[in-house]
Tab-separated table of C-alpha atoms and ligand atoms in Angstrom:
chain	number	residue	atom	x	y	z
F	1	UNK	CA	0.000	0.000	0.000
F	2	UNK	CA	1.452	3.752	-0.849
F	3	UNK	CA	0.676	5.975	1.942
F	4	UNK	CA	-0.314	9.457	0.903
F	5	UNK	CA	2.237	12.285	2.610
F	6	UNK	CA	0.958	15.252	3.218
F	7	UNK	CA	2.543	18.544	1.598
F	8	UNK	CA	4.022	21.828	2.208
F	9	UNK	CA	4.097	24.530	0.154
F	10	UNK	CA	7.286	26.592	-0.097
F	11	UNK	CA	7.581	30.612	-0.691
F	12	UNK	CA	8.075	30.216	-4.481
F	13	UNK	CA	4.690	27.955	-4.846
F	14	UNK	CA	6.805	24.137	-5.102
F	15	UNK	CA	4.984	21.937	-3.036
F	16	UNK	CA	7.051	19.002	-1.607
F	17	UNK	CA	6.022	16.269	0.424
F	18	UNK	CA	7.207	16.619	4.504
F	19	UNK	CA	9.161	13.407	4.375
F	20	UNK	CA	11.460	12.759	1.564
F	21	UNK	CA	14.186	10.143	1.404
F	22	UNK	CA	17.928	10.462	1.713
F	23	UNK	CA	20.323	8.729	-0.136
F	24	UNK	CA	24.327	9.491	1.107
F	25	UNK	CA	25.967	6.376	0.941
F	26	UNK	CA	23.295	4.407	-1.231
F	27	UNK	CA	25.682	3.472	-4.589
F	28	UNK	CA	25.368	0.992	-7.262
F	29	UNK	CA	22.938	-1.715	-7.661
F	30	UNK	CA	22.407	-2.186	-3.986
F	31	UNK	CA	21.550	2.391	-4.130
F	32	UNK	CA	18.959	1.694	-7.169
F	33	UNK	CA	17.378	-1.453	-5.033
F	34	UNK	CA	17.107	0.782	-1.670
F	35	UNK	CA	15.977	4.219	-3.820
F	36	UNK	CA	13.357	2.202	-6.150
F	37	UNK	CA	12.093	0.458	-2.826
F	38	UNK	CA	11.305	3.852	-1.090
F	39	UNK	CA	9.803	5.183	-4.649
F	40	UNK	CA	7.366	2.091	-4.656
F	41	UNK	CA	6.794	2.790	-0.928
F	42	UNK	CA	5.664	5.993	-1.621
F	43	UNK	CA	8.291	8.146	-0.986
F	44	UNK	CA	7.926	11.327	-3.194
F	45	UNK	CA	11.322	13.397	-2.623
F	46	UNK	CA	14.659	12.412	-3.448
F	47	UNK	CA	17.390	13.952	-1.380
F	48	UNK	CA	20.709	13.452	-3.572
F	49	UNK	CA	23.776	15.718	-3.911
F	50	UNK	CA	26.874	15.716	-6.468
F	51	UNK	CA	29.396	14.899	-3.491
F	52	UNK	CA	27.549	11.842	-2.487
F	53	UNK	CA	28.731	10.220	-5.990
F	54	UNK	CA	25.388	8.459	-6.780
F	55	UNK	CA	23.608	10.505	-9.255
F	56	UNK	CA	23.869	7.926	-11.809
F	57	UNK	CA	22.090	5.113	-9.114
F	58	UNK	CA	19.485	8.007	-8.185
F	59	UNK	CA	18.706	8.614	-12.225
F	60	UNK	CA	18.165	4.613	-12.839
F	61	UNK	CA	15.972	4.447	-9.806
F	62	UNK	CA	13.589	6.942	-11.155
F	63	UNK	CA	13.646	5.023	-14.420
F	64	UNK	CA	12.948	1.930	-12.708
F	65	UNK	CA	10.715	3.366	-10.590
F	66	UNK	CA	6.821	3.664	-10.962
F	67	UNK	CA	6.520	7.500	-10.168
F	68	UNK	CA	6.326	9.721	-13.096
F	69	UNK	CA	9.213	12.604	-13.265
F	70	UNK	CA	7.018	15.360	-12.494
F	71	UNK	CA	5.308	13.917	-9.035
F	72	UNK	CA	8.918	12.711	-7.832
F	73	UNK	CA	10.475	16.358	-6.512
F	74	UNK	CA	14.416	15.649	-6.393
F	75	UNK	CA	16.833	17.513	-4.719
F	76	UNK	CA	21.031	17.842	-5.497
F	77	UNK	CA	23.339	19.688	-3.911
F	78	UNK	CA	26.588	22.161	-5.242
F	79	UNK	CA	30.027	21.070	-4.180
F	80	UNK	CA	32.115	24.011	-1.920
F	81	UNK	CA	34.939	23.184	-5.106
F	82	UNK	CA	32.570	24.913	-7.524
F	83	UNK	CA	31.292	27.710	-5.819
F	84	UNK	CA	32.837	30.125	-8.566
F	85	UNK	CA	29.826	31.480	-10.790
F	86	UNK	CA	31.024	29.228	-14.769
F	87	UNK	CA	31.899	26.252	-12.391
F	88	UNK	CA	28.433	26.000	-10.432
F	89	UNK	CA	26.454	26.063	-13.855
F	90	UNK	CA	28.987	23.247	-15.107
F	91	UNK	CA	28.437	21.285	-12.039
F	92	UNK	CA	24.770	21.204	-12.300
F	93	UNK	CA	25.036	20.551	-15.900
F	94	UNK	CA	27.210	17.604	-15.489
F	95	UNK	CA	24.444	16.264	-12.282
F	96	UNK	CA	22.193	16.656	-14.725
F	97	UNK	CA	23.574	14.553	-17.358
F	98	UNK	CA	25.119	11.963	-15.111
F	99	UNK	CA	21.604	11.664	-13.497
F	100	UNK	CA	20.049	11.716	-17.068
F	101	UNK	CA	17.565	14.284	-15.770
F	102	UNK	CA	16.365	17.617	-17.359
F	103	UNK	CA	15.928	19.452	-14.275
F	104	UNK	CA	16.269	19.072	-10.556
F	105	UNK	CA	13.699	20.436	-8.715
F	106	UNK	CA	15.327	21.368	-5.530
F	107	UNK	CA	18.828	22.490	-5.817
F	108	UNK	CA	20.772	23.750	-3.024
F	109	UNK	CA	24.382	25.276	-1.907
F	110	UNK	CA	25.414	21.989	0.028
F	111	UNK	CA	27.931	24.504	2.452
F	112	UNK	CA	28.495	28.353	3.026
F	113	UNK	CA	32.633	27.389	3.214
F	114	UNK	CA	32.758	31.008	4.655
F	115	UNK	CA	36.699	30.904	4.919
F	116	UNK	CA	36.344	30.624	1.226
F	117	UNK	CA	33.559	33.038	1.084
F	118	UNK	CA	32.670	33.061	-2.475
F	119	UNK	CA	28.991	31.481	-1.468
F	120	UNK	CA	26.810	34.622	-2.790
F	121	UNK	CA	28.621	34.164	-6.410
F	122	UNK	CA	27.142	30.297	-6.040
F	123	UNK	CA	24.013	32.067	-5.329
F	124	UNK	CA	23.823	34.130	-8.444
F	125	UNK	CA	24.480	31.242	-10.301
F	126	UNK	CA	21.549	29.303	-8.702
F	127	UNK	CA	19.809	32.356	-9.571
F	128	UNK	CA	20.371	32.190	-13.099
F	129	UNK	CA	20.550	27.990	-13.274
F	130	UNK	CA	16.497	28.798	-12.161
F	131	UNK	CA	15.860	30.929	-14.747
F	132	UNK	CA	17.017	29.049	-17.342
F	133	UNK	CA	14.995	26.078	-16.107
F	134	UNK	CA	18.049	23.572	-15.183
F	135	UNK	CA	16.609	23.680	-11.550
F	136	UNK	CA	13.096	24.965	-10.544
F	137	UNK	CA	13.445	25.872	-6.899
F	138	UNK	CA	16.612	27.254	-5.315
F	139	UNK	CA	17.998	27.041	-1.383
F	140	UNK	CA	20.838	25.922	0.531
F	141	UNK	CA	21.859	23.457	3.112
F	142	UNK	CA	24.248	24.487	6.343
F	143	UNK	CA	24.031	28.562	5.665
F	144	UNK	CA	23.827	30.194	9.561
F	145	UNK	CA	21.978	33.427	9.627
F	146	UNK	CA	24.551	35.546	8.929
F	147	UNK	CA	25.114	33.909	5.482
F	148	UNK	CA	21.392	33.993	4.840
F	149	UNK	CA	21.425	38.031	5.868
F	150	UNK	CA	24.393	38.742	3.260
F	151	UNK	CA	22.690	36.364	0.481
F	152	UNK	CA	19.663	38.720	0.859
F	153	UNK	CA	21.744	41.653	1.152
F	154	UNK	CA	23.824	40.796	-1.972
F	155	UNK	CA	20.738	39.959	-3.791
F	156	UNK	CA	17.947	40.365	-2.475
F	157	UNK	CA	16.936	36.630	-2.960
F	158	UNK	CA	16.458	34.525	-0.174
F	159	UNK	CA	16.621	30.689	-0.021
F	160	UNK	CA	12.859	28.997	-0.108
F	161	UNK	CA	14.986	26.184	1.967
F	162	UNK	CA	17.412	25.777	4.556
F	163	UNK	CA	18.585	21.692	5.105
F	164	UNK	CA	20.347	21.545	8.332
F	165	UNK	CA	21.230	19.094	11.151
F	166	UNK	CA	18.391	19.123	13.094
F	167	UNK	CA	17.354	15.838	15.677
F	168	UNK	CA	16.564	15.639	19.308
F	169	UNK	CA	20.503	15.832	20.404
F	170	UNK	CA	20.826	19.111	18.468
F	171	UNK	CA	17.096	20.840	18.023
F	172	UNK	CA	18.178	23.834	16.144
F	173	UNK	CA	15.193	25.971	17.510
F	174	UNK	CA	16.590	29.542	17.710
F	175	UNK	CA	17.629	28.630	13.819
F	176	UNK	CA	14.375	27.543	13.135
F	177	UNK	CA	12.492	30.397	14.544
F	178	UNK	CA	14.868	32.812	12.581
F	179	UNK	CA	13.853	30.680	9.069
F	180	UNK	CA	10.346	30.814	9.737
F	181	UNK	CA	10.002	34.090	10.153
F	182	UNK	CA	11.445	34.728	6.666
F	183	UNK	CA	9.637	32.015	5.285
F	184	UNK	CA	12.483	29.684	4.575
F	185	UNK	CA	11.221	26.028	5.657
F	186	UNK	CA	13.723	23.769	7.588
F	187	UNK	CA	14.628	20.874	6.300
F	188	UNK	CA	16.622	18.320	8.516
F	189	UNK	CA	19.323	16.410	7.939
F	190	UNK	CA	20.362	13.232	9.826
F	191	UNK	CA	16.849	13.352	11.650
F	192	UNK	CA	17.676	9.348	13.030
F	193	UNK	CA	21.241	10.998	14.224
F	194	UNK	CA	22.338	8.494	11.331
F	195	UNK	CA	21.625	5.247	13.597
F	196	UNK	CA	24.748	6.503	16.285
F	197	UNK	CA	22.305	5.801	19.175
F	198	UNK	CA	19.568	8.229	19.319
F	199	UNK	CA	16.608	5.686	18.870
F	200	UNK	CA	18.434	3.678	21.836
F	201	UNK	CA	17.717	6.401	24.159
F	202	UNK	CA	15.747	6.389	26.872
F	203	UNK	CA	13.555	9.096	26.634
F	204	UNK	CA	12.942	8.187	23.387
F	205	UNK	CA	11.969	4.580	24.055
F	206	UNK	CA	10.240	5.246	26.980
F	207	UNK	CA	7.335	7.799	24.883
F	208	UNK	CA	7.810	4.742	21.767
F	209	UNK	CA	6.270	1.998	24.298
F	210	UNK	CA	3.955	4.835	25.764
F	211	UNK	CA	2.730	5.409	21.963
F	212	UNK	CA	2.819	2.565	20.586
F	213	UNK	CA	5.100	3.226	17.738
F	214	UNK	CA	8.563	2.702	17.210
F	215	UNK	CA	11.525	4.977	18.328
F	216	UNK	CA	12.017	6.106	14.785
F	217	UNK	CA	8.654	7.400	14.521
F	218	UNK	CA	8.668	9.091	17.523
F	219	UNK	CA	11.436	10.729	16.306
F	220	UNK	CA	10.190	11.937	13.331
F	221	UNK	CA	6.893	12.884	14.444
F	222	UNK	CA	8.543	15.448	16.729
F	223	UNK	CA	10.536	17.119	13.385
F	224	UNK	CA	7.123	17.053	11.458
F	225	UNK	CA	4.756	19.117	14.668
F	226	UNK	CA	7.967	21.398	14.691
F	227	UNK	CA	7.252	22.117	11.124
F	228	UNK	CA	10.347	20.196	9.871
F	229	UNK	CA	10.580	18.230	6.579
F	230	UNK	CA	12.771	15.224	7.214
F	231	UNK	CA	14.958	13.051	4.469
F	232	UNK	CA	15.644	10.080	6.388
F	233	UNK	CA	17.926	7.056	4.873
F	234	UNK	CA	17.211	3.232	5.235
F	235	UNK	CA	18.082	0.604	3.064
F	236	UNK	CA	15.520	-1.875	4.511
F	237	UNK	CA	11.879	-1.482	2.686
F	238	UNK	CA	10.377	-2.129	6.224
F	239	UNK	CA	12.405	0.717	8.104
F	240	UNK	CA	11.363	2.938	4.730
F	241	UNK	CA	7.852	2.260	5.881
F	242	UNK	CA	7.966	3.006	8.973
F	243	UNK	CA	9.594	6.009	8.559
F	244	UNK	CA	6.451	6.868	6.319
F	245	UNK	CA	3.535	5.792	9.020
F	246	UNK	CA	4.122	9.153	11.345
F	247	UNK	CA	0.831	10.625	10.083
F	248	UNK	CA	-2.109	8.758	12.547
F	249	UNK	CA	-0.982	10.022	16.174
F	250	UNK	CA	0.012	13.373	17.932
F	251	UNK	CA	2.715	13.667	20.885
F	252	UNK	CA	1.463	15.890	23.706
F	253	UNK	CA	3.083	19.423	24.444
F	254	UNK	CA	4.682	17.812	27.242
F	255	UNK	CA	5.865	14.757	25.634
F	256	UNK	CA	7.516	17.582	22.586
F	257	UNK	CA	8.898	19.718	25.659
F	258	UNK	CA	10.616	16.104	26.766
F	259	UNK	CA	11.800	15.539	23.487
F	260	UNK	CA	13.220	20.030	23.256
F	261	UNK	CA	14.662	18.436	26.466
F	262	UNK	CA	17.379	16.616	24.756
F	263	UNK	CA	19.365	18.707	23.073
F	264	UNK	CA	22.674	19.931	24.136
F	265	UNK	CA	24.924	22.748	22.777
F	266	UNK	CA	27.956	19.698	21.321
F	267	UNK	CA	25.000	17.798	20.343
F	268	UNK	CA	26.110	17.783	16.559
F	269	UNK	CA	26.849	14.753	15.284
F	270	UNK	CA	30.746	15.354	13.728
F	271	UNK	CA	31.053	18.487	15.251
F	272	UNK	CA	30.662	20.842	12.187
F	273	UNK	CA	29.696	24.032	12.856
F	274	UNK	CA	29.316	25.600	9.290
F	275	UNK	CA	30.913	29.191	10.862
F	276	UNK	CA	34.013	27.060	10.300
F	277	UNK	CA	33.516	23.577	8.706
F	278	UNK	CA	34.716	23.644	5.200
F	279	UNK	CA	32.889	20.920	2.310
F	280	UNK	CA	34.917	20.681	-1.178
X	13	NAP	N1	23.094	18.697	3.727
X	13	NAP	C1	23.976	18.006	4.405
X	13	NAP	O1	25.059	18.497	4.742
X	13	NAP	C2	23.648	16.592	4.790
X	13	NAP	C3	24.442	15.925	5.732
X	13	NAP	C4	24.088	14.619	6.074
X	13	NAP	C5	22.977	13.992	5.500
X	13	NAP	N2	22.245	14.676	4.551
X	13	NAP	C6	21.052	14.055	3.927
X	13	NAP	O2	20.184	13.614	4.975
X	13	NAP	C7	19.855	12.238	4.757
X	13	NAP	C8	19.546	11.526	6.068
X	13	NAP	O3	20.661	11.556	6.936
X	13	NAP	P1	21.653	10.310	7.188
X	13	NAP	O4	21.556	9.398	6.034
X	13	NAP	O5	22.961	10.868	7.574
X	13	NAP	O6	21.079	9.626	8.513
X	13	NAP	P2	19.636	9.259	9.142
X	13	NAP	O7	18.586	9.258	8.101
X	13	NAP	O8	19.477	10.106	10.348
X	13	NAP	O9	19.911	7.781	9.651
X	13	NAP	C9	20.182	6.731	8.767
X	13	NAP	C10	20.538	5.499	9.595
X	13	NAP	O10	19.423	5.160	10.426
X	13	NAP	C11	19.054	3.801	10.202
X	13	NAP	N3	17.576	3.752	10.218
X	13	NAP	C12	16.722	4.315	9.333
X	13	NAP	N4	15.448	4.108	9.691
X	13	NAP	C13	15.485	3.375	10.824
X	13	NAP	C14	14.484	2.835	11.673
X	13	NAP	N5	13.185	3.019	11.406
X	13	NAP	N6	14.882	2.139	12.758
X	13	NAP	C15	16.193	1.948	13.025
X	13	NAP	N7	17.201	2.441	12.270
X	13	NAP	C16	16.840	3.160	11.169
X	13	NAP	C17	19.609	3.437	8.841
X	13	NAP	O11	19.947	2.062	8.809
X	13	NAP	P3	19.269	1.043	7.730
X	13	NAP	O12	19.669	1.542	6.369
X	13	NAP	O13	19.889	-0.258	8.094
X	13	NAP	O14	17.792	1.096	7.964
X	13	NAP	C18	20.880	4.301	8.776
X	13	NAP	O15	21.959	3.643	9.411
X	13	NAP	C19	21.100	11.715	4.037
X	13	NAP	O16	20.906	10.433	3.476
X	13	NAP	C20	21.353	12.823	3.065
X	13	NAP	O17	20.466	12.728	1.959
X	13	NAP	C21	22.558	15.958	4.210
């Protein structure tokens, strides 16, 4: 059975559904297997970026897949080595073609790298990528306030999406509040804390027996009542499943509060802090 997802809108009128499907690490035959299993599941948003080295697997997994190009929203990402203006439009032209796609819906600035600081000329080329139709909607991934501010300064275009770390050790909500104010939605990364313990914990298991549902859907029920569209990964159909079946219960205020409870100022999971952290 396909479960229906429901859908946010973002600022520039894309709708997406609020849980899409990442794929780091999902390569070769074993990647197309895992990313045509979540397609047939339902899942109708493809996280992807150039870095992660799969966007041939990602292109014959929509081929092989039963959704139709224009209800499967998928997202890549642009290195931090092509962040100069010509080499951003190559890079999304060679994603493209390596992918075998015509467009990418979604396509966002994977890291500011603001040591290297040349992440508003990215932006203009994102800018221009959109308006000659090699990507429909434009954002980033990692950009801190202050790198939003000077995107919107520099011109006066502001990201539709923000992906960042965001899961109960690391809750991002002063971020969050910041985005939705401007009307950029959050998107989180690593939601399941990439299987490193999280869904062991004991808060966590204690409100999954109290539910009724599994840790993992505990977990993601808390991103989507904070408003958060998640992109978790699992190469198991069932675990792709469950991740899907968040949509039939509530958690309390309290039980959310609990959950706020968690995080912790080194909660990250490698440490990077994108003031400093630098992705090539
Ligand atoms: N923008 C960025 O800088 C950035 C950084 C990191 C990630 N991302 C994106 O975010 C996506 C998600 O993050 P992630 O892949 O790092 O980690 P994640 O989705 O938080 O966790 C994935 C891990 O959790 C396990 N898992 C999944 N569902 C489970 C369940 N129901 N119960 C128990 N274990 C479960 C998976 O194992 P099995 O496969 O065995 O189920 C896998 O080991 C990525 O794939 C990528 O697309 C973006």
């Amino acid at each position: 059975m396909v479960l229906e997802i429901p859908k946010i809108r973002l600022r520039d009128g894309l709708e997406i559904p609020v849980i899409g499907f990442g794929t780091v690490f999902l390569k070769g035959s074993e990647g197309v297997l895992a990313i045509r299993s979540a397609i047939e599941d339902g899942y109708r948003l493809i996280d992807s970026a150039y870095n992660y080295e799969n966007e041939g697997t990602l292109g014959e997994a929509i081929r092989q897949g039963p959704a139709s190009r224009n209800e499967l929203p998928v997202t890549s990402k642009l290195p931090g080595r092509y962040h100069g203006y010509d080499e951003a439009i190559k890079a999304i032209e060679e994603s493209l073609f390596r992918a075998q796609l015509d467009y990418f819906d979604l396509y966002l600035i994977h890291w500011p790298n603001p040591k290297e600081g040349k992440y508003v000329e990215a932006w203009k080329a994102l800018i221009d990528a959109k308006k000659r139709g090699l990507v429909r909607s434009i954002g980033v991934s990692n950009f801190l306030p202050e790198h939003l501010e000077r995107l919107d300064k520099e011109t006066g275009e502001l990201p539709v999406i923000n992906q960042i770390e965001m899961h109960p050790f690391f809750n991002q909500s002063s971020q969050r509040r910041w985005q939705e104010e401007r009307g950029i939605v959050t998107e989180a990364w690593s939601p399941l804390f990439r299987g490193r313990g999280l869904l062991g914990d004991e808060t966590i298991m204690a409100l999954a027996d109290a539910y009724g549902k599994t840790p993992a859907q505990i977990v993601l029920r808390w991103h989507h009542q904070h408003g958060a569209v998640t992109i978790p990964r699992s190469s198991s159909p069932e675990r792709q499943r469950e991740n899907l079946s968040i949509f039939g219960f509530e958690l309390s205020g309290d039980d959310m509060k609990k959950i706020d409870g968690l995080s912790r100022p080194d909660g990250r999971i490698d440490d990077q802090d994108p003031a400093v952290y630098q992705e090539f």
